[in-house]
Every structure is written in structure tokens, then in C-alpha cells.
Coordinates of C-alpha atoms in Angstrom, one line a residue:
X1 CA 36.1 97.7 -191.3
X2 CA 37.2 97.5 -195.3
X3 CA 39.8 96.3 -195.8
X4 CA 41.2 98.9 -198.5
X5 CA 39.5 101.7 -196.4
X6 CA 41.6 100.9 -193.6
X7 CA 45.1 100.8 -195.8
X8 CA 44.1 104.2 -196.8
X9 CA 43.6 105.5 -193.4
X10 CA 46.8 103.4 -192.4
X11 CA 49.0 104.8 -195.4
X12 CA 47.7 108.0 -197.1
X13 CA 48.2 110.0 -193.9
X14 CA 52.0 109.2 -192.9
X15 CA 54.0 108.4 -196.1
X16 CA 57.0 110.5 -197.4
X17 CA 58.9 109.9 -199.8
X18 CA 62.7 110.9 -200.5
X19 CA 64.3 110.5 -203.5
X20 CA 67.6 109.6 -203.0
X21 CA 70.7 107.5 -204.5
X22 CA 73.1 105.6 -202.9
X23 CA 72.5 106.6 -199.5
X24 CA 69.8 104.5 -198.4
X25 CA 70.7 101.9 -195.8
X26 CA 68.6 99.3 -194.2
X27 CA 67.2 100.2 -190.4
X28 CA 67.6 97.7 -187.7
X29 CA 64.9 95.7 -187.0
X30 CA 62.2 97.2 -185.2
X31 CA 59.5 95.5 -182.5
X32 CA 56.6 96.2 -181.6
X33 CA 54.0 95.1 -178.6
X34 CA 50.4 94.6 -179.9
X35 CA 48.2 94.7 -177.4
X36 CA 44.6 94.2 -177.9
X37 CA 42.6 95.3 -174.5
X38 CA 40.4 97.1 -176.3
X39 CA 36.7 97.0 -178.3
X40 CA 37.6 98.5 -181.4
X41 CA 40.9 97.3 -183.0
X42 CA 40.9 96.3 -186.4
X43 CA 40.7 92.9 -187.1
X44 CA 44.2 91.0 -187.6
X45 CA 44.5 90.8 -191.0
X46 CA 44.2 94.6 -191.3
X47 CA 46.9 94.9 -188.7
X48 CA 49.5 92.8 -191.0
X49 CA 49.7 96.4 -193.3
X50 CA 50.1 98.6 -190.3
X51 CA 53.1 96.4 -188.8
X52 CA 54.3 96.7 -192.7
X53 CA 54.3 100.2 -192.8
X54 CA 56.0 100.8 -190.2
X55 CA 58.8 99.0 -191.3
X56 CA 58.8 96.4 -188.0
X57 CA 59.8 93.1 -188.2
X58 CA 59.2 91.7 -185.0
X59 CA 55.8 91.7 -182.9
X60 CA 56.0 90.7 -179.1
X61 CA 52.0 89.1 -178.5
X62 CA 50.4 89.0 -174.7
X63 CA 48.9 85.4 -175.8
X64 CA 48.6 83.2 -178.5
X65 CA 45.7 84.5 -180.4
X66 CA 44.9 82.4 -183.4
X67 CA 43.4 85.1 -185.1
X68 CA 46.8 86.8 -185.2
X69 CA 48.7 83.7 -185.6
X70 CA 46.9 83.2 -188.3
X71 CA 46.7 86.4 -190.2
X72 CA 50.3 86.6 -189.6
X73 CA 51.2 83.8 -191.4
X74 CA 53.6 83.8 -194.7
X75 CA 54.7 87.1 -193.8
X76 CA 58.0 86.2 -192.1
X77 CA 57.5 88.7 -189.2
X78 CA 58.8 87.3 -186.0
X79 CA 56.8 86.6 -183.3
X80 CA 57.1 86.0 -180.0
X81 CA 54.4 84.7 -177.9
X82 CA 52.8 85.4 -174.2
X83 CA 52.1 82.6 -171.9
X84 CA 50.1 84.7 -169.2
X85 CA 51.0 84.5 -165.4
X86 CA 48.2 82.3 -164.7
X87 CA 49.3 79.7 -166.7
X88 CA 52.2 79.0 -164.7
X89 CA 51.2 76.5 -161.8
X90 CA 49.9 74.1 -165.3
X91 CA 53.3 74.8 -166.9
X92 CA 55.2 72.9 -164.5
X93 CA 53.4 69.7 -166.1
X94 CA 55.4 68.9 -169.3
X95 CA 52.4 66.8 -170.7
X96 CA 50.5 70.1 -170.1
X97 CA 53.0 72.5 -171.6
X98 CA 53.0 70.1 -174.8
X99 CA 49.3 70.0 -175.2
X100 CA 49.2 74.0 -174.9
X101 CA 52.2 74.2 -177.4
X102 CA 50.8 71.8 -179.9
X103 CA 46.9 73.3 -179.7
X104 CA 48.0 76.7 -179.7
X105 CA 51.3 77.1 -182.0
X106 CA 52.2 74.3 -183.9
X107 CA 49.4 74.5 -186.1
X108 CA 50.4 77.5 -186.9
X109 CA 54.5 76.6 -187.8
X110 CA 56.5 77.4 -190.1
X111 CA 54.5 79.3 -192.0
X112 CA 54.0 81.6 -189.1
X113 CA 57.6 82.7 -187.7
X114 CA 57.2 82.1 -184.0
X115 CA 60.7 82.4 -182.6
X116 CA 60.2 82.9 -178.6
X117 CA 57.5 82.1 -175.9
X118 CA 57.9 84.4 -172.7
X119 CA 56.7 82.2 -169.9
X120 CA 54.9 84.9 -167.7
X121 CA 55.1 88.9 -167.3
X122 CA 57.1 90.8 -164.4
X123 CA 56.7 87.7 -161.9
X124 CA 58.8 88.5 -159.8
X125 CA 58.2 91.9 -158.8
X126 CA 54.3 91.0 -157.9
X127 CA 56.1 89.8 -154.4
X128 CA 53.5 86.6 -154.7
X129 CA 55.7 83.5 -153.5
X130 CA 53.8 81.3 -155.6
X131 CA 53.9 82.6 -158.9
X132 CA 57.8 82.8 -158.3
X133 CA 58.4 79.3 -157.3
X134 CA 56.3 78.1 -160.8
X135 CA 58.3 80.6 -162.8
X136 CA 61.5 78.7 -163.4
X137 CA 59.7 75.0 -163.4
X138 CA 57.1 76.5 -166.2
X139 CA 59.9 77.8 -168.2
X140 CA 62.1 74.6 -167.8
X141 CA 59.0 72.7 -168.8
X142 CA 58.1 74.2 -171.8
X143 CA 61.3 73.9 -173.0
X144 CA 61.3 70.5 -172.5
X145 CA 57.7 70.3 -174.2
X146 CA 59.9 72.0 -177.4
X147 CA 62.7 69.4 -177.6
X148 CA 59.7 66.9 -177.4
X149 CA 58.0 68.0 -180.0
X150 CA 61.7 69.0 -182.2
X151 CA 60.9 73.0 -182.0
X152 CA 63.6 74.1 -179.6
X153 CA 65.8 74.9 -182.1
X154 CA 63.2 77.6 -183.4
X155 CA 61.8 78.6 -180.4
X156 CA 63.2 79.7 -177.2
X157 CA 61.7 80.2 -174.1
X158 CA 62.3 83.4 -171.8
X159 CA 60.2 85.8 -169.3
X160 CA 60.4 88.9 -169.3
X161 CA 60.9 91.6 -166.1
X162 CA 60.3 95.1 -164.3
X163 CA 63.4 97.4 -164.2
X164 CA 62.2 97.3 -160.7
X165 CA 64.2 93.6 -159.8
X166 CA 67.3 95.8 -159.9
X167 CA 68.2 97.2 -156.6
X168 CA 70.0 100.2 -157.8
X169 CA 70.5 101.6 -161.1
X170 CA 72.3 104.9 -160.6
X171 CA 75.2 104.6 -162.0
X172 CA 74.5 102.1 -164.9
X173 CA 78.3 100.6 -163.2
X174 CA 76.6 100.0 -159.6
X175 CA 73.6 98.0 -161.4
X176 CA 72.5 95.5 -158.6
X177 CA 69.6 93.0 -158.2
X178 CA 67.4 92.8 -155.6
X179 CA 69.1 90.8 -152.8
X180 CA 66.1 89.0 -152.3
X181 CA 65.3 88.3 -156.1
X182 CA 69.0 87.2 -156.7
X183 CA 69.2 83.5 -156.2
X184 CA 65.9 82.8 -157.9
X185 CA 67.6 84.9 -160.5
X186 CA 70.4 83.1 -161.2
X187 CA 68.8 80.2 -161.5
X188 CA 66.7 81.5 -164.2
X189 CA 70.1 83.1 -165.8
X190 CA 71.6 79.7 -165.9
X191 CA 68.9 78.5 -167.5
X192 CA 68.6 80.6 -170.2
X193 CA 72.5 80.8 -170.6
X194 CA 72.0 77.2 -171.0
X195 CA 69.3 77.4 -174.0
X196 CA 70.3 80.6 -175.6
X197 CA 67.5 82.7 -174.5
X198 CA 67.9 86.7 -174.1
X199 CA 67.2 88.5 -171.0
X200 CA 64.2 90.7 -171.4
X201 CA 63.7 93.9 -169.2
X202 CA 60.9 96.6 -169.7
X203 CA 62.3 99.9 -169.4
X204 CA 60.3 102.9 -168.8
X205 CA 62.0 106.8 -168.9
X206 CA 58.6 108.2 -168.4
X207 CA 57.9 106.9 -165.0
X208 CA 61.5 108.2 -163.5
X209 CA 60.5 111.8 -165.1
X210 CA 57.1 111.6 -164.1
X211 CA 58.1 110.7 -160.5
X212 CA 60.8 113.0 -160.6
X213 CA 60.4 116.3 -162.9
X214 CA 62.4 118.5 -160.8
X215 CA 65.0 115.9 -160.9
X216 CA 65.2 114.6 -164.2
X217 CA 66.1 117.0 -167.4
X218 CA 63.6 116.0 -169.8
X219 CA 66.1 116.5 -172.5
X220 CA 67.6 113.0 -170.7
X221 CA 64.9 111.1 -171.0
X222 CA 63.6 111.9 -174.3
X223 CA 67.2 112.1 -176.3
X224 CA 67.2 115.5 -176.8
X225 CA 70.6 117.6 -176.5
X226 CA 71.9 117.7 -172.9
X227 CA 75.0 117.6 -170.9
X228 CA 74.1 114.1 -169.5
X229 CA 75.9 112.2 -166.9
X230 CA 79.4 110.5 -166.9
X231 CA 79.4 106.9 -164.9
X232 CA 82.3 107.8 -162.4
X233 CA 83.8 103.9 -162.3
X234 CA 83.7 103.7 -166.1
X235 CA 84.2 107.0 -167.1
X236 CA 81.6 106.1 -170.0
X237 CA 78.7 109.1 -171.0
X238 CA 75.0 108.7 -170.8
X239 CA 72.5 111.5 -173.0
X240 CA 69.8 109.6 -172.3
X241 CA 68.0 107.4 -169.6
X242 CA 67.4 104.1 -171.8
X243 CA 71.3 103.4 -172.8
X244 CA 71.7 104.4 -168.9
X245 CA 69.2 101.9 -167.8
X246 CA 70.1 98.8 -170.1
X247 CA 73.9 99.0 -168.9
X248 CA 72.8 98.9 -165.5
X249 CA 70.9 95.7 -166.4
X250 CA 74.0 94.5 -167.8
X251 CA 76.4 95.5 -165.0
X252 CA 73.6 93.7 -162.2
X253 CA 74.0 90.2 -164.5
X254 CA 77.9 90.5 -164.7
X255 CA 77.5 90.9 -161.3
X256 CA 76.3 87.3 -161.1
X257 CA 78.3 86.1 -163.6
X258 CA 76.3 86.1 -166.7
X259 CA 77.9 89.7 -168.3
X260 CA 77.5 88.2 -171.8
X261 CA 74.1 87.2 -171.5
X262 CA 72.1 89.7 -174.5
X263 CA 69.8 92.4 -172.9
X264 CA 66.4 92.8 -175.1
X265 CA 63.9 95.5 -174.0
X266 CA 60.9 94.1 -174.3
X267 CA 58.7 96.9 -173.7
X268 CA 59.6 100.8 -173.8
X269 CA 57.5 103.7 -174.3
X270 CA 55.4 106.7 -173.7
X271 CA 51.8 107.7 -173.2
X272 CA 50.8 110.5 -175.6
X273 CA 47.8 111.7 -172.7
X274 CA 47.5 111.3 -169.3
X275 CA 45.5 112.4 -166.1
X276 CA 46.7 116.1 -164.9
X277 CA 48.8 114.3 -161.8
X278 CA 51.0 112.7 -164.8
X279 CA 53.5 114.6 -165.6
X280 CA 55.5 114.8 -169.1
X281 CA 52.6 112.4 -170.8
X282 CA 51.7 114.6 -173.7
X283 CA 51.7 115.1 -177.7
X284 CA 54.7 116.3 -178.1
X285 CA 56.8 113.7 -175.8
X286 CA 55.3 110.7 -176.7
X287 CA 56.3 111.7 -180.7
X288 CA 60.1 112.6 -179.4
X289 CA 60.2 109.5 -177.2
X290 CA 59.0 107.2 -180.0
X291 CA 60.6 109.0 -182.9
X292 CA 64.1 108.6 -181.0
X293 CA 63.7 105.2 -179.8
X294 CA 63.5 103.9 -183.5
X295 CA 66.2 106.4 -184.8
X296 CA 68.1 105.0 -182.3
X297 CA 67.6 101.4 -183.3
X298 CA 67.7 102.0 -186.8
X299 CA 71.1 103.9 -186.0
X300 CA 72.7 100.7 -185.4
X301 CA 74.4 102.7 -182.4
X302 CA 74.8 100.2 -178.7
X303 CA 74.4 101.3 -175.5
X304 CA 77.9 102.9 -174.2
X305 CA 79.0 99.8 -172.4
X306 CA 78.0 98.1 -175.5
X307 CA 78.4 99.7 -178.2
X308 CA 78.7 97.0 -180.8
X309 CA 75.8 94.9 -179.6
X310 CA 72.5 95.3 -181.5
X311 CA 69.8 97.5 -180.1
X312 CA 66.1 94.8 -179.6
X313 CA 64.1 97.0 -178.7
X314 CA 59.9 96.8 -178.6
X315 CA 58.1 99.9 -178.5
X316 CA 54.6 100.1 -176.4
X317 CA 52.7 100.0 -178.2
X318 CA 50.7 99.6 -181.5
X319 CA 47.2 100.4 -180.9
X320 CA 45.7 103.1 -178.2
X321 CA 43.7 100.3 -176.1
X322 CA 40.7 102.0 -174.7
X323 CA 39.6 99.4 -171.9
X324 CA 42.6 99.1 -169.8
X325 CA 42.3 99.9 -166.5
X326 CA 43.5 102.5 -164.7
X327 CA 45.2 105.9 -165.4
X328 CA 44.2 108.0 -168.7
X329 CA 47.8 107.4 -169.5
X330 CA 47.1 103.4 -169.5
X331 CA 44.8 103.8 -172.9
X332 CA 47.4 106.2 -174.5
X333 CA 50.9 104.4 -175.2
X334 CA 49.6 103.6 -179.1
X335 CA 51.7 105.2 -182.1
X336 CA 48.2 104.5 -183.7
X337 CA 44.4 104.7 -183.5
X338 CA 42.0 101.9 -183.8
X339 CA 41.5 103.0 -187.4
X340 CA 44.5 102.8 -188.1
X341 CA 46.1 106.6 -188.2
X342 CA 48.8 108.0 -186.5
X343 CA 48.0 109.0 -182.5
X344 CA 50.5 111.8 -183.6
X345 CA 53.4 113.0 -186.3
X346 CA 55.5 109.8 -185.9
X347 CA 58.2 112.4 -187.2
X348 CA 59.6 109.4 -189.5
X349 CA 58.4 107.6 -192.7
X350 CA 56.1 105.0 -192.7
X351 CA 56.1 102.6 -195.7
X352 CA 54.1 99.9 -197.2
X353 CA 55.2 96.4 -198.7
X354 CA 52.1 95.6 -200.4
X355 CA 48.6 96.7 -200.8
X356 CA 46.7 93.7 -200.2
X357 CA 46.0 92.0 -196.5
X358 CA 47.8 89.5 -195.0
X359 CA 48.1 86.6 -198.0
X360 CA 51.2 88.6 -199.2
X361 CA 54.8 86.8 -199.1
X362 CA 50.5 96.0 -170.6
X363 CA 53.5 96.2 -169.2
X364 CA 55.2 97.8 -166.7
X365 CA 57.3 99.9 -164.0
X366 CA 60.3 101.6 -165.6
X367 CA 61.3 101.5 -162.2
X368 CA 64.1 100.7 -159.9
X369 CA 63.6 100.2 -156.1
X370 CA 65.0 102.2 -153.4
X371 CA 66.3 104.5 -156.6
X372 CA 65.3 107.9 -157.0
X373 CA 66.5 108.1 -160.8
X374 CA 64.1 105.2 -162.1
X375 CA 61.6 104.8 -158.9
X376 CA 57.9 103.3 -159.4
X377 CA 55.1 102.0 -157.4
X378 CA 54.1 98.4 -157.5
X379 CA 51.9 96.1 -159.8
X380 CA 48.5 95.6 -159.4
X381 CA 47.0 91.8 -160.2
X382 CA 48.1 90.4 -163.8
X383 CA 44.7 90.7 -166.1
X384 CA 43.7 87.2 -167.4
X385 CA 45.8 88.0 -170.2
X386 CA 48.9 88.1 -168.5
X387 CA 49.0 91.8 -169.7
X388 CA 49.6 94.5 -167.1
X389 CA 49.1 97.6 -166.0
X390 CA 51.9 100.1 -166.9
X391 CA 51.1 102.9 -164.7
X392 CA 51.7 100.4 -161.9
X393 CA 54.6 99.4 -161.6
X394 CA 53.7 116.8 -191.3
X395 CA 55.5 114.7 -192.9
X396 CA 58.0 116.2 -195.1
X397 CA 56.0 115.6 -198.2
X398 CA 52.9 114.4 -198.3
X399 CA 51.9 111.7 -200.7
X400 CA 49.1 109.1 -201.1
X401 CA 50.3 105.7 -200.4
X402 CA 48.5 103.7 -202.9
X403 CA 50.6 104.2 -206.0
X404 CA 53.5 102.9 -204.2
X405 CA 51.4 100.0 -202.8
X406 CA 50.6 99.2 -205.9
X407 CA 54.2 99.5 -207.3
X408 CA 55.0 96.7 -204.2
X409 CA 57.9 99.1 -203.2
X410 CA 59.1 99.0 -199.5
X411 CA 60.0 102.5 -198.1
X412 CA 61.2 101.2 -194.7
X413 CA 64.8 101.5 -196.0
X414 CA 64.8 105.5 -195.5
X415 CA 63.6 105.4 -191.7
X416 CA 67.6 106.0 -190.9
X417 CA 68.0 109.1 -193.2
X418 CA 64.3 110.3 -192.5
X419 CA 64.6 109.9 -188.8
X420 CA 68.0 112.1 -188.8
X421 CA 66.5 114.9 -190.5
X422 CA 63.3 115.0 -188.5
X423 CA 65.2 115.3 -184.8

């Protein structure tokens, strides 16, 4: 695709402008997960505009793609970078995990800001006694392939996790691990207390409403106005199922002893379409979902347990991805089409930092088991990307975008005030 063509598909339809003085703040940083199970994304370079425009700063990658690494460069977005589940039995060898860091990032450092590897996706809620015992020797050896190679400063090395290695969730106070999944746990905990890496959780509302319509207000899940639910041992109050689902991740790792340990969702989102058995998974409260998700963030507002730590949050996803397996809802989580427009009214600005390419300066349950609030079914096999299955576990004013590409101005600073007066 043109390169220019697809910046005016990317921009012209989803830019608003606001003139305003003085009351313009900067918006959190956002994340986003860029998938690319698909056969018609644009190429990476093109994508570098698109990340701009939406005013995210932070990209969570399913591999190491060079391509993207690449494009990327220069561009000081942060990236952190997928080592898939079936790399994990080689991982264990340092001299391995070297070789891999050194063929497939360093080439790419500094100019391209890679900041965290996650050493495999949801292991241990695949129940496959293997892949757990490699999880915490891959990560400890990787690690050790950073200090080798003087990167562990810049880099640190996580995994991330299903909602569904809590045991309960309901109330956020009660959060418990798995029994079973608690000692390998903590070691992995003191691990990454050790090297400074946060804890990262993928947190799905839509599957606890899908399961559960009758159940679950959807006003809860998608941060509309409701009555919610006050935590009876904390007396703290929950509107919406995401703040309620992070402090019960926080409450299960006091529980072990690691309370202060950060919390970063690493994937969140919800499918704009889905099969007629998939409830709630439509138009209207994917763009709610979405839209509130990045108000939230840019809000600057913590969870009610903690309410002065920052919100790291990243939305699934960027692209629709129309070869992933599974469920209609599987190829529908994008906030965008492979050419680049909106999947739907984002309901906030979108903004653009420059109007050349890039030389400028799946996932998961939402679920918890043996939990009716946040229940899902299990994972199918990890895809040889390490990228999983989720289903298993007008504008204000309307304005084209190149004159203010070409005037190099960034718009992301309204997303706070645009995102209030949209919801």
C-alpha cells in the first residue's frame, strides 16, 4: 500500500480538533498489542503513523519481528518483546538465550527502545508440566544472557499471565492464587522482585459478561454509570470490573508477600463482532470498552486499592487479524482495519506527530477459576507465535489530517479533555 494513501486513510477519517488554552494536559501513556496473524496488514513502516496517531507510546510485540524492530527504530516508542512458549525448553541454555538476544535485538539497540522481553504467554494456565518447569529457568536465563551482554539495566524480563491463575477474585480483598500454581508462583515473584520486573495479567471484562449476562450489569463492565459493588473487608467501591479485577491480582500477591510488586495489564479488550452465541461483542461495546479504557488511563486515576499508582495498561488490539482461529469474535478485537481506519468511532481524538513514515525522530481468558464473576474455559495449544487464542481461555469536528501533519503538531495532548466530553 502507498505510503501517503495509507496516512490519509489512517488520519483524515478520525481527527478533531479542539481549540483550547490552558487546559490541555498530557494523557498517560498508552499501550498497545500488535498483533499480526493476519494476510493483509500494512507493512511496518506504515504502522509507525497509526501507533502515532493514536497518541500510544508503548507497543507490547508477540515476537521479535525485524521488520517492526526496524521500522520502529528512532521513534522512542517502547517496546516490549514476545519470546513464544516454544522457545522455552532452549531458553534454559544461557549460551542459547544470548545467541537469540544478540541475533534478534541487539542489532536493533538503542535506536530501537526495547525495554522488556516476556519469556512465554499464559504458561501456566495451559496445565502442561513441562512448559511450567522451563518457565522460571528460561526467564532466569535470559536475564542472565542480559547482564552478559550489559543490557539488563534496559531490559527486563517478565511473563505474562491468565486472570485465570487466581483462584478467586470476588471480592478484589479475597484475591487468591491457584493453590496449585502458588509455589511455582512465588518463585517467579521473587524473581522478578529481585530484577525489577512488573507483574503482567491479561484481564478480560467481556468474557465474565459473556459468560454471565444475567449476572453481570453491563454498565459494570463497560464503565458506564452504575451502583457498583462495595468490597465488604475494605469497604473500598468498584464501578467497573477492570479496577475490581487488578486489586484482586494485587490482594492474591500480598497474599504471598509481594503486595508492592506493580500490576501491568498486558492485554485488555473487546471484540467489536462475534458469533450469535457471544454475547455483548458488538459496535457499540467494543467503542465504550475501548474509549473508557484509555479515558481511564489518560485520567491518571488508580485502581481503588491503588489509587496513586499509574494505570499500564495494553489494549487488544491494533489491527482486526483476519486468520486467527477460532470464534468470529477472535478476528474482531482491532480498534482498526488493515487499511488503516477506524473498526468504529473510537469516541476520542486521534492525532498525528508527523506526516512521513517511520525515519521521523492473542491472548487470553479474562477469567478466574471456580468464580462465577470472571469464569472462562481453557486454552487451546500456543500458535508458533506464542500468540493465543482469546476466546479460549463522528468525531466532534471533522477535519483532514494532513495540514496538521504537515504543521508536525501532536494532538495526543487533548485525549484527556476529548475523552471526557465524548462519555
Amino acid at each position: 500500500m502507498d505510503n501517503s494513501r495509507f496516512q490519509l486513510h489512517s488520519c483524515t477519517f478520525i481527527i478533531i480538533i479542539i481549540f483550547i488554552t490552558g487546559l490541555a494536559t498530557k494523557s498517560e501513556s498508552i499501550g498497545i498489542n500488535y498483533g499480526q496473524i493476519a494476510n493483509n496488514l500494512p507493512s511496518p513502516e506504515n504502522v509507525v503513523s497509526l501507533i502515532k496517531c493514536i497518541g500510544a507510546t508503548k507497543v507490547k510485540l508477540y515476537d521479535a519481528d525485524p521488520k517492526v524492530l526496524k521500522a520502529f527504530a528512532n521513534t522512542g516508542i517502547e517496546f516490549m518483546v514476545g519470546l513464544g512458549n516454544e522457545y522455552l525448553s532452549k531458553m534454559k541454555d544461557t549460551n542459547k538465550a544470548q545467541t537469540w538476544i544478540k541475533t534478534n535485538l541487539q542489532p536493533y539497540l538503542p535506536s530501537t527502545n526495547i525495554t522488556s522481553i516476556f519469556v512465554g504467554n499464559e504458561v501456566l494456565t495451559f496445565n502442561d508440566t513441562s512448559l511450567t518447569s522451563n518457565l522460571l529457568p528460561a526467564m532466569q536465563s535470559v536475564h542472565t544472557a542480559l547482564i552478559n551482554l550489559g543490557l539488563h539495566k534496559q531490559i527486563t524480563v517478565t511473563t505474562t499471565h491468565s486472570l485465570a491463575i487466581l483462584q478467586t477474585s470476588y471480592p478484589p480483598s479475597s484475591g487468591t492464587f491457584r493453590p496449585d500454581l502458588a509455589p511455582c508462583l512465588a518463585s517467579i515473584l521473587t524473581f522478578q522482585a529481585k530484577t525489577g520486573s512488573p507483574f503482567l495479567i491479561n484481564a478480560y471484562p467481556y468474557f465474565a459478561y459473556k459468560d454471565n449476562p444475567k449476572q453481570i450489569p453491563l454498565d459494570y463492565v463497560l464503565f458506564q454509570p452504575n451502583e457498583g459493588m462495595v468490597d465488604p473487608s475494605t469497604n473500598l467501591h468498584y464501578d467497573n470490573m477492570l479496577f475490581a479485577q487488578i486489586d484482586a491480582v494485587y490482594s492474591a500477591l500480598g497474599s504471598l508477600g509481594y503486595g508492592k510488586l506493580p500490576v501491568h495489564i498486558s492485554e485488555t479488550g473487546w471484540p467489536s463482532k462475534g458469533d450469535e452465541d457471544e454475547v455483548g461483542a458488538t459496535v457499540e461495546n467494543a467503542r465504550k470498552y475501548n474509549g473508557n479504557v484509555v479515558k481511564m488511563i489518560s485520567s491518571k486515576k488508580g485502581t481503588p486499592l491503588r489509587p496513586n499508582s499509574d494505570l499500564n495498561i495494553y489494549v487488544f488490539a491494533l489491527f482486526n487479524e483476519n486468520m486467527k482461529p477460532g470464534p468470529t469474535s477472535e478476528r474482531n478485537y482491532g480498534l482498526f482495519k488493515p487499511d488503516g481506519t477506524p473498526a468504529y468511532n473510537l469516541g476520542f481524538s486521534l492525532s498525528s506527530s508527523s506526516s512521513s513514515s517511520s525515519s521521523s525522530s492473542p491472548p487470553s481468558n479474562d477469567a478466574v477459576n471456580n468464580d462465577t464473576s470472571s469464569g472462562a474455559p481453557p486454552h487451546p495449544p500456543t500458535s508458533s507465535t506464542g500468540y493465543l487464542s482469546i476466546s479460549s481461555a463522528t468525531s466532534l469536528f471533522s477535519l483532514t489530517q494532513e495540514r496538521y501533519c504537515f504543521l508536525g503538531l501532536s494532538l495526543s495532548f487533548l485525549l484527556p479533555l476529548l475523552m471526557i466530553l465524548k462519555f
